Amino acid sequence: MRLKTLFLFLAAITGITVAGQTVDLQWIGEPPVQTTGVNWGVPFKKGEIKPDQQFQLSNSAGKNIPLQSWVMARHGDGSVKWVGFSATIEPGQASGLKLSAVRTAEKISGIDVQENNSTITVNNGFGKYVFSKKGENLLERITVGETEVARNGRLLLSLEDRSKANIITYKDFTSEIKNVTVEQNGPIRAVVKVEGVHKAVDGNREWLPFVVRFYINNNAEQAKIVHTIIYDGDQETDFIKGLGIEFDVPLREQAYNRHVRFSGEGEGLWSEPIQPLSGRRVLQYKDVPFGNVYADQIAGKRIPEPEQFTEQGQYLISHWAIWSDFRLTQLSPDGFTIRKRTNDQSTWIGTAGDNRASGLVLAGDVSGGIAVSLKNFWQSYPNELEVEGMSGNSAKLRVWMWSPRGDAMDLRHYDVIGHDLEAAYEDYQEGLATPYGVARTSELTLYAFNELPSKEKTAQLAFDAQRSVQLMASPEYLHAAGAFGVWSLPDRSSDMKNWIEDQIDGYIEFYQRAIEDHKWYGFWNYGDVMHSYNPARHTWNYDIGGNAWANTELSPDLWLWYAFIRSGRDDIFKMAQAMTRHTSEVDMYHIGDMAGLGTRHNVSHWGCGAKEARIGQAWWKRFYYYLTTDERMGDIMHEAADADYQMIKWDPLRLALPRDQYPTKQPARLRWGPDWIAFVGNWYTEWERTGNEKYLDKIIAGMNSLSNLPNGLYTGKGPYGYDPETGKIYYEGQRDWVSNSNHLGNLMGGFEVMMEVYDGVEHKKFNEVYVKYAKFYGLPQDDPIRNNRENRPYKNWWGHFSTPRLGAFASRELNDPYLAKLAWSELLRNAFDMDGNLRSITETKTINPPDVLYPIEENTGIGTNGTAQWNLNAIIMLELIGDQVPAKADLEQEAAKRREMMQQRRQMRQQPR
């Protein structure tokens, strides 16, 4: 392996620069209408790009746009696999963007980062952000021009104390910084990472670790904030009442020149001065008798000082109410209220409300302030936007990720007794329904201004903060570059291909409706989908053990990401992004002795006792990370790199196949799938990102071990021995033992891992073993081919879960059209109805009250397991054996034969015995 290291080093030095290569970029959804910082990743083929390659970004007018780039991953030969990019895009620059590899890029001077012992200062040309290195304030101050518009940015936490009977008290905590790192320092983008804990305001307790990143692009008026908390409390006693972030907003102007705004639903905007210049009498300008002061105030214009008005006008101003505190509270996905009060000794009054707020709050005066938006605001209820103290010299703007106006956060399990696999498909294990170590990430956007923006611009800021202002390489380019393994571009060139594409689109539409119909929203839930459906109740099994939240079961993350990269559709991107943000944080442990593992599907996201690598594996996160350059996803993938050591304590088969019945001499036990193949994905990701060959060595050690098993990947009746120090796998059973039980090795991302590792590692012997496994897994048990002399050793090797993409892969590798025919027959077996017509497998019918609370769309045959797998099979098979899709007429004949056989069987059953 040391010779291999030398080879990689030399390859990195001598790689060829591909000057002149261009990549067409496209927007996911609409381009920005404000000057915006944008970050994205682009893949390159093996051998094309060396690490010091320079790039240039230009638009349709031929104008070059300043660009920053960095290497995200490398191929095995040292050439660059993924490059991250950052640019600040002005609205007039957004069309026809093209990325070019050049020999020498234009030198640019942009963002300035200065660091000393106590602070880090980022000057992006629009504003200056000063970060503290210790204490409670993450952001010490923000200035735009000469105006300080915000200061003392800190985190807030309120804990509900139920320790005394019938008495509830509250304990307040604020952020305590432990470490600050400048992860990038320009010239286009600066990234500041702040790590710390929440510390008691009164007391010494420190808990609930946080990681907050600030992304600041050159000349952009907004800063992106990615806020993560990791739960390390006791779910029996630690009930979070409020969780938020707070900024002080200095106020310089008269009360009537101060404004508060909340974005509502759609383009809706609640916008008011804190002292409306309106009452029984009309206020007029002193020298402009017919001027409309109130209209100018509502429009956000500066109103003159009081002495500029008549004596009567000054009297009116001094006697009109000044409103100091404001709240927008969203406690459900379908309703928010806006309230305000004059002071803390007076009542709150209701002012407005609607269904779904888009999540922006603005506070300031006509000479400066800030606006902050919380992404996926109503989807992640209960939350709140709050402004307090607008009548004083400084206000507090708060964004509550968990509103203190709602119920306290209760992370206890849904029952005090366990419900087992037999009764509820729930692998309950005492003490393991724990949220200790799970995390939650929120995204915010902060806008600083030294002049009050118009209402139109404020509404646009709210809209931009909620959508994905994101660039990507085109699906055609991603496909040609081999990004993310094997998948197909949409193809409607035949009747059956057209039908397949209709079903792929239909499944997306069905789940978009299901998310809304069944309200799959909430702080801990948004992004996930349910596992299976309950036709009798016309709802999903939200309260039945392992049939509730899916928690990555059978790869819905991969389904959505492949559906996105082949289409570029922004609505699918939003679904995939939300799911991976959820599953990577909530369904996985980040600290403690289960770090790197995840929790199997359950009513509570952390409720099942099965804590396994397949749920926490890095492979689910690679799409999000490489396409968007999201550093939080990078952290999480790194957390999984050494998850194999957890097998020593958390044997995945400790109950199903106890160690005393299936012993091993090794420290740990595992299955090649889904356990080892999940580790391969973790290791491969860590290796390509860091170049650490320890992880490549582990992959090769495992492949060597599995290649020498007596019956290939079917060998054995139970787990293998495993040594996490070496990555070696040991089989200690009889030579003639075979098993068909490793179906999760294929269904939980293992196949997709192999589609990259197959060529990325190029282990010839293991690849041969894998192809043989793929060939026989989906072959019918009674297929005559099993009786051929050369195949008799594999007579009993067969799978029991539909995975025709395995057969499609074997067909391609072996050039075997018979395997392709079997694979397509398996995928398309339900394409025709009983009358022999092509049918939609995603068609729904409407269920109306009183059978349900409100009208919903239903298809009782759809579940998330089958949906994810059918789509992955279809998308991948179209690429592997798309040239062998059967003709519609041939499939109609097969369907007719099946109907005839079914009729004959029914007739035989009806005959008297």
Coordinates of C-alpha atoms in Angstrom, one line a residue, residues 575-849:
M575 CA -38.1 17.0 -0.9
A576 CA -34.6 15.4 -1.1
Q577 CA -33.0 18.2 0.8
A578 CA -35.5 18.1 3.6
M579 CA -35.4 14.4 3.9
T580 CA -31.6 14.2 4.1
R581 CA -31.4 17.1 6.5
H582 CA -33.8 15.2 8.7
T583 CA -32.5 11.7 8.4
S584 CA -28.9 12.8 8.8
E585 CA -29.6 14.6 12.1
V586 CA -32.6 13.2 13.8
D587 CA -32.4 9.5 12.8
M588 CA -28.7 9.3 13.6
Y589 CA -26.5 9.6 16.8
H590 CA -23.7 12.2 16.8
I591 CA -22.2 11.8 20.2
G592 CA -22.1 9.1 22.8
D593 CA -21.4 5.4 22.4
M594 CA -23.8 5.1 19.5
A595 CA -22.2 7.9 17.4
G596 CA -22.3 7.1 13.7
L597 CA -25.3 4.7 14.1
G598 CA -28.9 5.4 13.4
T599 CA -32.3 4.2 14.6
R600 CA -34.6 1.8 12.7
H601 CA -38.1 3.0 11.7
N602 CA -40.5 3.7 14.6
V603 CA -43.3 6.0 16.0
S604 CA -40.5 7.9 17.8
H605 CA -37.6 8.6 15.5
W606 CA -35.2 7.2 18.1
G607 CA -37.6 4.7 19.6
C608 CA -36.5 1.4 18.0
G609 CA -33.9 -0.6 19.8
A610 CA -32.1 -1.5 16.5
K611 CA -29.2 1.0 16.3
E612 CA -27.4 0.2 13.1
A613 CA -24.8 1.6 10.6
R614 CA -27.2 1.3 7.7
I615 CA -29.3 4.2 9.0
G616 CA -26.4 6.4 9.9
Q617 CA -24.3 5.7 6.8
A618 CA -22.5 8.5 5.0
W619 CA -23.8 7.4 1.6
W620 CA -27.2 9.0 2.2
K621 CA -25.5 12.4 2.6
R622 CA -23.1 12.5 -0.3
F623 CA -25.7 14.0 -2.8
Y624 CA -26.5 16.9 -0.5
Y625 CA -22.8 17.5 0.4
Y626 CA -21.3 17.3 -3.1
L627 CA -24.1 19.2 -4.9
T628 CA -24.4 22.1 -2.3
T629 CA -21.0 22.0 -0.5
D630 CA -22.9 22.0 2.8
E631 CA -20.2 21.7 5.6
R632 CA -22.6 20.3 8.1
M633 CA -23.2 17.3 5.9
G634 CA -19.4 16.9 5.7
D635 CA -19.2 16.8 9.5
I636 CA -21.9 14.1 9.6
M637 CA -20.2 11.9 7.0
H638 CA -17.0 12.2 8.9
E639 CA -18.8 11.1 12.1
A640 CA -19.6 7.8 10.4
A641 CA -16.1 7.0 9.3
D642 CA -15.2 4.8 12.3
A643 CA -18.7 3.6 13.1
D644 CA -17.5 0.0 12.6
Y645 CA -16.0 0.1 16.1
Q646 CA -19.5 0.4 17.5
M647 CA -20.1 -3.2 16.5
I648 CA -18.1 -4.3 19.5
K649 CA -20.8 -3.0 21.8
W650 CA -23.8 -2.7 19.5
D651 CA -23.8 -6.1 17.7
P652 CA -26.6 -5.6 15.2
L653 CA -27.7 -9.3 15.6
R654 CA -27.4 -9.4 19.4
L655 CA -31.1 -10.4 19.8
A656 CA -31.9 -12.1 16.5
L657 CA -28.8 -14.3 16.4
P658 CA -27.3 -14.3 20.0
R659 CA -23.6 -14.5 20.2
D660 CA -23.7 -17.6 22.4
Q661 CA -25.5 -19.4 19.6
Y662 CA -23.4 -17.9 16.8
P663 CA -20.0 -17.4 18.4
T664 CA -16.9 -15.8 16.9
K665 CA -13.3 -15.4 18.1
Q666 CA -13.3 -11.8 16.8
P667 CA -14.2 -8.6 18.7
A668 CA -17.3 -7.9 16.7
R669 CA -19.9 -9.6 14.4
L670 CA -21.6 -8.3 11.3
R671 CA -23.3 -9.2 8.0
W672 CA -21.6 -8.3 4.8
G673 CA -24.8 -6.5 4.1
P674 CA -26.2 -4.2 5.3
D675 CA -23.4 -3.7 7.9
W676 CA -20.1 -4.1 6.1
I677 CA -21.4 -2.5 2.8
A678 CA -22.5 0.5 4.9
F679 CA -19.0 0.8 6.3
V680 CA -17.6 0.6 2.8
G681 CA -19.7 3.6 1.9
N682 CA -18.4 5.4 5.0
W683 CA -14.8 4.5 4.3
Y684 CA -15.0 5.3 0.6
T685 CA -16.4 8.7 1.3
E686 CA -13.8 9.5 3.9
W687 CA -11.0 8.3 1.6
E688 CA -12.1 10.3 -1.4
R689 CA -12.5 13.4 0.8
T690 CA -9.4 13.2 2.9
G691 CA -7.0 10.8 1.1
N692 CA -6.5 8.8 4.3
E693 CA -5.6 5.4 3.0
K694 CA -6.4 3.7 6.2
Y695 CA -10.0 3.6 4.9
L696 CA -9.1 2.3 1.5
D697 CA -7.1 -0.4 3.3
K698 CA -10.1 -1.4 5.2
I699 CA -12.2 -1.7 2.1
I700 CA -9.6 -3.9 0.4
A701 CA -9.2 -6.1 3.6
G702 CA -12.9 -6.8 3.6
M703 CA -13.0 -7.5 -0.1
N704 CA -10.1 -9.9 0.3
S705 CA -11.9 -11.7 3.1
L706 CA -15.3 -12.0 1.3
S707 CA -13.6 -13.0 -2.0
N708 CA -12.3 -16.1 -0.2
L709 CA -15.6 -17.4 1.2
P710 CA -16.5 -20.9 0.1
N711 CA -19.9 -19.9 -1.3
G712 CA -19.3 -16.2 -2.1
L713 CA -21.7 -13.7 -0.6
Y714 CA -24.2 -16.4 0.1
T715 CA -21.9 -18.1 2.6
G716 CA -23.1 -18.9 6.1
K717 CA -26.2 -19.0 8.2
G718 CA -25.4 -16.1 10.5
P719 CA -23.0 -13.2 11.1
Y720 CA -19.3 -13.2 10.4
G721 CA -16.5 -12.3 12.8
Y722 CA -15.0 -8.9 12.3
D723 CA -12.0 -7.1 13.5
P724 CA -12.4 -3.3 13.3
E725 CA -8.7 -2.7 13.7
T726 CA -7.8 -4.4 10.4
G727 CA -11.1 -4.5 8.5
K728 CA -10.8 -8.3 8.1
I729 CA -13.9 -10.5 8.0
Y730 CA -13.8 -14.1 9.3
Y731 CA -16.1 -17.0 8.5
E732 CA -16.1 -19.7 11.1
G733 CA -19.0 -21.9 10.0
Q734 CA -19.3 -24.9 7.7
R735 CA -18.3 -24.7 4.1
D736 CA -21.7 -25.9 2.7
W737 CA -23.8 -23.4 4.7
V738 CA -25.6 -20.9 2.5
S739 CA -28.1 -18.1 3.3
N740 CA -30.5 -15.9 1.3
S741 CA -31.2 -13.5 4.2
N742 CA -28.9 -10.6 3.4
H743 CA -31.6 -8.7 1.4
L744 CA -30.9 -5.5 3.3
G745 CA -27.4 -5.5 1.9
N746 CA -29.1 -4.6 -1.4
L747 CA -32.1 -2.6 -0.2
M748 CA -30.3 -0.2 2.2
G749 CA -28.0 1.4 -0.4
G750 CA -25.5 -1.5 -0.8
F751 CA -26.1 -1.8 -4.5
E752 CA -25.7 1.9 -5.1
V753 CA -22.4 1.9 -3.0
M754 CA -21.1 -1.0 -5.2
M755 CA -21.9 0.9 -8.4
E756 CA -19.2 3.5 -7.4
V757 CA -16.8 1.2 -5.5
Y758 CA -16.9 -1.4 -8.3
D759 CA -14.9 0.8 -10.5
G760 CA -13.5 3.1 -7.9
V761 CA -11.5 0.4 -6.1
E762 CA -11.3 -2.1 -8.9
H763 CA -10.8 -5.2 -6.8
K764 CA -11.0 -7.8 -9.6
K765 CA -11.7 -10.9 -7.5
F766 CA -14.3 -9.3 -5.3
N767 CA -16.0 -7.8 -8.4
E768 CA -16.3 -11.3 -9.9
V769 CA -17.8 -12.6 -6.6
Y770 CA -20.3 -9.7 -6.6
V771 CA -21.4 -10.2 -10.2
K772 CA -22.0 -13.9 -9.4
Y773 CA -24.1 -12.9 -6.4
A774 CA -26.0 -10.4 -8.6
K775 CA -26.7 -13.1 -11.2
F776 CA -28.3 -15.6 -8.9
Y777 CA -30.0 -13.3 -6.3
G778 CA -33.0 -12.6 -8.6
L779 CA -33.0 -15.8 -10.6
P780 CA -36.2 -17.8 -9.9
Q781 CA -35.6 -20.7 -7.6
D782 CA -36.9 -23.2 -10.1
D783 CA -35.2 -21.6 -13.1
P784 CA -33.6 -24.4 -15.2
I785 CA -30.4 -22.5 -15.5
R786 CA -29.7 -23.5 -11.9
N787 CA -29.4 -27.1 -13.0
N788 CA -26.6 -26.5 -15.5
R789 CA -23.5 -28.3 -14.5
E790 CA -21.4 -25.1 -14.0
N791 CA -24.2 -23.6 -11.8
R792 CA -25.1 -26.5 -9.6
P793 CA -22.9 -25.2 -6.7
Y794 CA -25.3 -22.1 -6.7
K795 CA -28.5 -24.1 -6.9
N796 CA -29.9 -22.7 -3.6
W797 CA -28.6 -19.2 -3.9
W798 CA -31.6 -17.0 -4.4
G799 CA -33.0 -13.8 -3.1
H800 CA -36.5 -13.3 -1.7
F801 CA -36.9 -9.5 -2.1
S802 CA -37.5 -7.9 -5.5
T803 CA -34.2 -6.3 -6.6
P804 CA -34.2 -6.7 -10.4
R805 CA -31.4 -4.0 -10.7
L806 CA -29.1 -6.7 -9.4
G807 CA -30.0 -8.9 -12.4
A808 CA -29.7 -6.0 -14.7
F809 CA -26.2 -5.3 -13.5
A810 CA -25.2 -9.0 -13.9
S811 CA -26.8 -8.9 -17.4
R812 CA -24.6 -5.9 -18.4
E813 CA -21.4 -7.3 -16.9
L814 CA -22.0 -10.8 -18.4
N815 CA -23.6 -9.6 -21.6
D816 CA -26.5 -11.9 -20.8
P817 CA -29.9 -10.9 -22.4
Y818 CA -31.7 -13.6 -20.5
L819 CA -31.0 -11.9 -17.2
A820 CA -32.2 -8.6 -18.7
K821 CA -35.4 -10.2 -19.7
L822 CA -36.0 -11.6 -16.2
A823 CA -35.2 -8.2 -14.6
W824 CA -37.7 -6.4 -16.8
S825 CA -40.3 -9.0 -16.3
E826 CA -39.9 -8.5 -12.5
L827 CA -40.1 -4.7 -12.6
L828 CA -43.1 -4.6 -15.1
R829 CA -45.2 -7.4 -13.7
N830 CA -47.9 -5.1 -12.4
A831 CA -47.9 -2.8 -15.4
F832 CA -51.2 -4.2 -16.8
D833 CA -54.6 -4.4 -15.2
M834 CA -56.9 -7.5 -15.4
D835 CA -58.3 -6.3 -18.7
G836 CA -54.8 -6.2 -20.3
N837 CA -54.4 -2.4 -20.3
L838 CA -51.5 -0.4 -19.1
R839 CA -52.4 1.0 -15.7
S840 CA -51.1 3.7 -13.5
I841 CA -49.7 2.1 -10.3
T842 CA -49.8 5.5 -8.6
E843 CA -53.4 6.4 -9.4
T844 CA -55.4 7.6 -6.4
K845 CA -59.0 7.9 -5.4
T846 CA -60.5 10.6 -3.2
I847 CA -61.7 9.7 0.3
N848 CA -64.2 12.2 1.7
P849 CA -65.7 12.9 5.1

